[in-house]
mmCIF file of C-alpha atoms and ligand atoms in Angstrom:
data_model
loop_
_atom_site.group_PDB
_atom_site.id
_atom_site.type_symbol
_atom_site.label_atom_id
_atom_site.label_comp_id
_atom_site.label_asym_id
_atom_site.label_seq_id
_atom_site.Cartn_x
_atom_site.Cartn_y
_atom_site.Cartn_z
ATOM 1 C CA UNK S 1 287.515 261.443 -17.089
ATOM 2 C CA UNK S 2 291.050 261.951 -18.492
ATOM 3 C CA UNK S 3 291.324 258.231 -19.309
ATOM 4 C CA UNK S 4 288.027 258.329 -21.194
ATOM 5 C CA UNK S 5 289.020 261.432 -23.158
ATOM 6 C CA UNK S 6 292.450 259.963 -23.926
ATOM 7 C CA UNK S 7 290.761 256.747 -25.058
ATOM 8 C CA UNK S 8 288.572 258.676 -27.507
ATOM 9 C CA UNK S 9 285.212 257.893 -25.906
ATOM 10 C CA UNK S 10 284.252 261.559 -26.200
ATOM 11 C CA UNK S 11 285.549 265.076 -25.607
ATOM 12 C CA UNK S 12 285.983 267.268 -22.523
ATOM 13 C CA UNK S 13 282.960 269.563 -22.748
ATOM 14 C CA UNK S 14 281.815 272.825 -21.160
ATOM 15 C CA UNK S 15 280.473 270.657 -18.342
ATOM 16 C CA UNK S 16 284.110 269.821 -17.542
ATOM 17 C CA UNK S 17 282.874 266.286 -18.051
ATOM 18 C CA UNK S 18 283.235 263.983 -20.981
ATOM 19 C CA UNK S 19 280.457 264.182 -23.544
ATOM 20 C CA UNK S 20 280.156 261.276 -25.927
ATOM 21 C CA UNK S 21 278.886 261.886 -29.448
ATOM 22 C CA UNK S 22 276.686 258.807 -29.012
ATOM 23 C CA UNK S 23 275.240 259.257 -25.512
ATOM 24 C CA UNK S 24 276.036 262.868 -24.669
ATOM 25 C CA UNK S 25 276.601 263.512 -20.984
ATOM 26 C CA UNK S 26 274.506 260.513 -19.937
ATOM 27 C CA UNK S 27 277.422 258.186 -19.359
ATOM 28 C CA UNK S 28 278.817 256.597 -16.211
ATOM 29 C CA UNK S 29 282.511 255.861 -16.577
ATOM 30 C CA UNK S 30 284.386 253.039 -14.890
ATOM 31 C CA UNK S 31 287.856 251.513 -15.246
ATOM 32 C CA UNK S 32 289.075 247.955 -15.698
ATOM 33 C CA UNK S 33 292.737 247.213 -14.939
ATOM 34 C CA UNK S 34 294.291 244.489 -17.051
ATOM 35 C CA UNK S 35 297.671 243.340 -18.363
ATOM 36 C CA UNK S 36 296.008 242.075 -21.544
ATOM 37 C CA UNK S 37 298.057 243.309 -24.528
ATOM 38 C CA UNK S 38 295.790 245.751 -26.337
ATOM 39 C CA UNK S 39 296.186 248.485 -28.943
ATOM 40 C CA UNK S 40 295.940 251.999 -27.486
ATOM 41 C CA UNK S 41 293.099 254.248 -28.602
ATOM 42 C CA UNK S 42 293.634 257.949 -29.268
ATOM 43 C CA UNK S 43 291.737 261.123 -28.371
ATOM 44 C CA UNK S 44 289.151 262.112 -30.974
ATOM 45 C CA UNK S 45 287.832 265.364 -32.399
ATOM 46 C CA UNK S 46 284.160 264.780 -33.139
ATOM 47 C CA UNK S 47 283.245 268.469 -32.940
ATOM 48 C CA UNK S 48 281.948 268.588 -29.363
ATOM 49 C CA UNK S 49 284.411 271.183 -28.016
ATOM 50 C CA UNK S 50 283.711 273.395 -31.044
ATOM 51 C CA UNK S 51 279.962 272.930 -30.488
ATOM 52 C CA UNK S 52 280.352 273.864 -26.792
ATOM 53 C CA UNK S 53 281.979 277.188 -27.713
ATOM 54 C CA UNK S 54 278.700 278.358 -29.267
ATOM 55 C CA UNK S 55 276.087 276.328 -27.392
ATOM 56 C CA UNK S 56 276.351 277.234 -23.652
ATOM 57 C CA UNK S 57 272.978 275.584 -23.010
ATOM 58 C CA UNK S 58 274.184 273.761 -19.885
ATOM 59 C CA UNK S 59 275.589 276.981 -18.387
ATOM 60 C CA UNK S 60 272.260 278.739 -19.005
ATOM 61 C CA UNK S 61 270.317 275.836 -17.489
ATOM 62 C CA UNK S 62 272.475 275.488 -14.340
ATOM 63 C CA UNK S 63 270.428 276.832 -11.404
ATOM 64 C CA UNK S 64 273.514 277.641 -9.325
ATOM 65 C CA UNK S 65 275.570 279.413 -11.990
ATOM 66 C CA UNK S 66 278.355 276.896 -11.502
ATOM 67 C CA UNK S 67 279.250 276.447 -15.161
ATOM 68 C CA UNK S 68 281.460 278.664 -17.278
ATOM 69 C CA UNK S 69 280.117 281.041 -19.943
ATOM 70 C CA UNK S 70 283.615 281.688 -21.335
ATOM 71 C CA UNK S 71 283.835 281.376 -25.110
ATOM 72 C CA UNK S 72 287.033 279.345 -24.947
ATOM 73 C CA UNK S 73 288.395 276.779 -22.489
ATOM 74 C CA UNK S 74 291.394 278.030 -20.507
ATOM 75 C CA UNK S 75 293.928 277.075 -17.838
ATOM 76 C CA UNK S 76 292.105 279.336 -15.335
ATOM 77 C CA UNK S 77 290.768 277.207 -12.469
ATOM 78 C CA UNK S 78 287.830 278.274 -10.276
ATOM 79 C CA UNK S 79 289.053 276.830 -6.964
ATOM 80 C CA UNK S 80 291.148 274.158 -5.250
ATOM 81 C CA UNK S 81 288.666 271.464 -6.297
ATOM 82 C CA UNK S 82 289.749 271.863 -9.948
ATOM 83 C CA UNK S 83 292.667 269.790 -11.178
ATOM 84 C CA UNK S 84 295.018 272.310 -12.872
ATOM 85 C CA UNK S 85 297.454 271.886 -15.734
ATOM 86 C CA UNK S 86 295.108 271.410 -18.646
ATOM 87 C CA UNK S 87 292.689 273.534 -20.636
ATOM 88 C CA UNK S 88 289.038 273.197 -19.666
ATOM 89 C CA UNK S 89 285.848 275.041 -18.865
ATOM 90 C CA UNK S 90 286.351 274.774 -15.117
ATOM 91 C CA UNK S 91 283.235 274.681 -12.949
ATOM 92 C CA UNK S 92 282.498 276.110 -9.510
ATOM 93 C CA UNK S 93 281.953 272.835 -7.666
ATOM 94 C CA UNK S 94 281.229 274.702 -4.435
ATOM 95 C CA UNK S 95 278.152 276.402 -5.940
ATOM 96 C CA UNK S 96 277.092 273.123 -7.555
ATOM 97 C CA UNK S 97 277.367 271.151 -4.321
ATOM 98 C CA UNK S 98 275.575 273.827 -2.318
ATOM 99 C CA UNK S 99 272.653 273.497 -4.719
ATOM 100 C CA UNK S 100 272.746 269.707 -4.358
ATOM 101 C CA UNK S 101 272.404 270.145 -0.621
ATOM 102 C CA UNK S 102 269.436 272.468 -1.088
ATOM 103 C CA UNK S 103 267.506 270.074 -3.340
ATOM 104 C CA UNK S 104 268.537 266.913 -1.458
ATOM 105 C CA UNK S 105 267.969 263.411 -2.804
ATOM 106 C CA UNK S 106 270.240 262.454 -5.652
ATOM 107 C CA UNK S 107 271.377 265.996 -6.402
ATOM 108 C CA UNK S 108 270.738 267.931 -9.579
ATOM 109 C CA UNK S 109 271.915 266.885 -13.049
ATOM 110 C CA UNK S 110 269.997 269.587 -14.958
ATOM 111 C CA UNK S 111 273.149 270.382 -16.939
ATOM 112 C CA UNK S 112 273.509 266.765 -18.080
ATOM 113 C CA UNK S 113 269.888 266.593 -19.216
ATOM 114 C CA UNK S 114 270.006 269.934 -21.036
ATOM 115 C CA UNK S 115 272.915 268.997 -23.303
ATOM 116 C CA UNK S 116 271.829 268.631 -26.959
ATOM 117 C CA UNK S 117 273.966 265.501 -27.198
ATOM 118 C CA UNK S 118 272.105 263.800 -24.326
ATOM 119 C CA UNK S 119 269.413 262.330 -26.517
ATOM 120 C CA UNK S 120 268.092 258.874 -27.091
ATOM 121 C CA UNK S 121 270.314 257.314 -29.749
ATOM 122 C CA UNK S 122 268.452 257.260 -33.053
ATOM 123 C CA UNK S 123 266.800 260.688 -32.802
ATOM 124 C CA UNK S 124 266.993 262.530 -36.113
ATOM 125 C CA UNK S 125 268.612 265.614 -34.643
ATOM 126 C CA UNK S 126 271.200 263.515 -32.861
ATOM 127 C CA UNK S 127 272.098 261.632 -36.006
ATOM 128 C CA UNK S 128 272.316 264.825 -38.052
ATOM 129 C CA UNK S 129 274.415 266.616 -35.470
ATOM 130 C CA UNK S 130 276.704 263.654 -35.063
ATOM 131 C CA UNK S 131 277.475 263.512 -38.752
ATOM 132 C CA UNK S 132 277.770 267.279 -39.205
ATOM 133 C CA UNK S 133 279.362 268.985 -36.195
ATOM 134 C CA UNK S 134 282.847 267.678 -36.789
ATOM 135 C CA UNK S 135 282.720 268.828 -40.418
ATOM 136 C CA UNK S 136 280.862 272.154 -40.275
ATOM 137 C CA UNK S 137 281.163 274.074 -36.987
ATOM 138 C CA UNK S 138 279.271 276.956 -38.597
ATOM 139 C CA UNK S 139 276.088 274.832 -38.294
ATOM 140 C CA UNK S 140 276.482 274.459 -34.521
ATOM 141 C CA UNK S 141 274.427 277.543 -33.637
ATOM 142 C CA UNK S 142 271.590 276.271 -35.839
ATOM 143 C CA UNK S 143 271.576 272.905 -34.044
ATOM 144 C CA UNK S 144 271.493 274.639 -30.663
ATOM 145 C CA UNK S 145 268.431 276.649 -31.808
ATOM 146 C CA UNK S 146 266.772 273.493 -33.131
ATOM 147 C CA UNK S 147 267.449 271.732 -29.848
ATOM 148 C CA UNK S 148 265.670 274.543 -27.974
ATOM 149 C CA UNK S 149 262.786 274.513 -30.448
ATOM 150 C CA UNK S 150 262.249 270.797 -29.922
ATOM 151 C CA UNK S 151 262.166 271.297 -26.167
ATOM 152 C CA UNK S 152 265.038 268.987 -25.289
ATOM 153 C CA UNK S 153 266.304 269.308 -21.733
ATOM 154 C CA UNK S 154 263.169 271.046 -20.435
ATOM 155 C CA UNK S 155 261.894 269.856 -17.102
ATOM 156 C CA UNK S 156 258.282 268.621 -17.203
ATOM 157 C CA UNK S 157 255.775 271.113 -15.821
ATOM 158 C CA UNK S 158 253.886 268.460 -13.880
ATOM 159 C CA UNK S 159 256.479 266.488 -11.933
ATOM 160 C CA UNK S 160 253.815 263.986 -10.771
ATOM 161 C CA UNK S 161 253.442 262.718 -14.348
ATOM 162 C CA UNK S 162 256.940 261.202 -14.061
ATOM 163 C CA UNK S 163 255.519 258.416 -11.859
ATOM 164 C CA UNK S 164 252.995 257.343 -14.484
ATOM 165 C CA UNK S 165 255.327 257.495 -17.490
ATOM 166 C CA UNK S 166 255.733 254.380 -19.567
ATOM 167 C CA UNK S 167 259.232 253.078 -20.044
ATOM 168 C CA UNK S 168 260.740 253.910 -23.469
ATOM 169 C CA UNK S 169 261.216 250.910 -25.761
HETATM 170 S S1 SF4 W 201 274.588 269.434 -11.360
HETATM 171 FE FE1 SF4 W 201 273.088 271.158 -11.299
HETATM 172 S S2 SF4 W 201 274.044 272.726 -10.021
HETATM 173 FE FE2 SF4 W 201 275.672 271.288 -10.609
HETATM 174 S S3 SF4 W 201 276.595 272.152 -12.454
HETATM 175 FE FE3 SF4 W 201 274.986 270.753 -13.144
HETATM 176 S S4 SF4 W 201 273.127 272.044 -13.368
HETATM 177 FE FE4 SF4 W 201 274.620 273.188 -12.134
HETATM 178 S S1 SF4 W 202 274.958 271.770 -23.337
HETATM 179 FE FE1 SF4 W 202 276.107 272.607 -25.074
HETATM 180 S S2 SF4 W 202 277.826 273.697 -24.123
HETATM 181 FE FE2 SF4 W 202 277.017 272.296 -22.584
HETATM 182 S S3 SF4 W 202 278.213 270.398 -22.775
HETATM 183 FE FE3 SF4 W 202 276.395 270.144 -24.055
HETATM 184 S S4 SF4 W 202 277.031 270.820 -26.099
HETATM 185 FE FE4 SF4 W 202 278.559 271.612 -24.638
#
């Protein structure tokens, strides 16, 4: 995560995970070690941390209450599982993992799906947010409301319908 944030792939969000302005929280990070001479990237400010301060949608959606509702990130860790020494919205991994054990299978991931940035690239809201959040934080609350209104991140009522869904183009 720190490498990805330092490389400017996204920002450290309320999830205490990197959220990319392009793919939201739906990213799987990996590393490649090389001695190839390359220019270093830099951390970016694309408005995600500012958006997180007002949004809190993931914390509301988390069934175990593992995510922080604090307005600002801080140095205050929640337990020995957190890596201290930097500012973040630290999560209660114990509560999260307990819930994973309850539901079984591949765990939870509700927080990742609920994030307004976790949208198929090309959606109008995504494009608008992407071009606006870094410039006008005052609009963030409006985008959060719009995200709710459009039903993003809601779990389908009939879970069985998942098995008959057609694959998106
Ligand atoms: S994976 Fe589930 S339980 Fe864990 S923080 Fe996210 S929403 Fe909460
Ligand atoms: S749901 Fe909202 S508060 Fe949580 S990571 Fe996404 S933008 Fe930030």
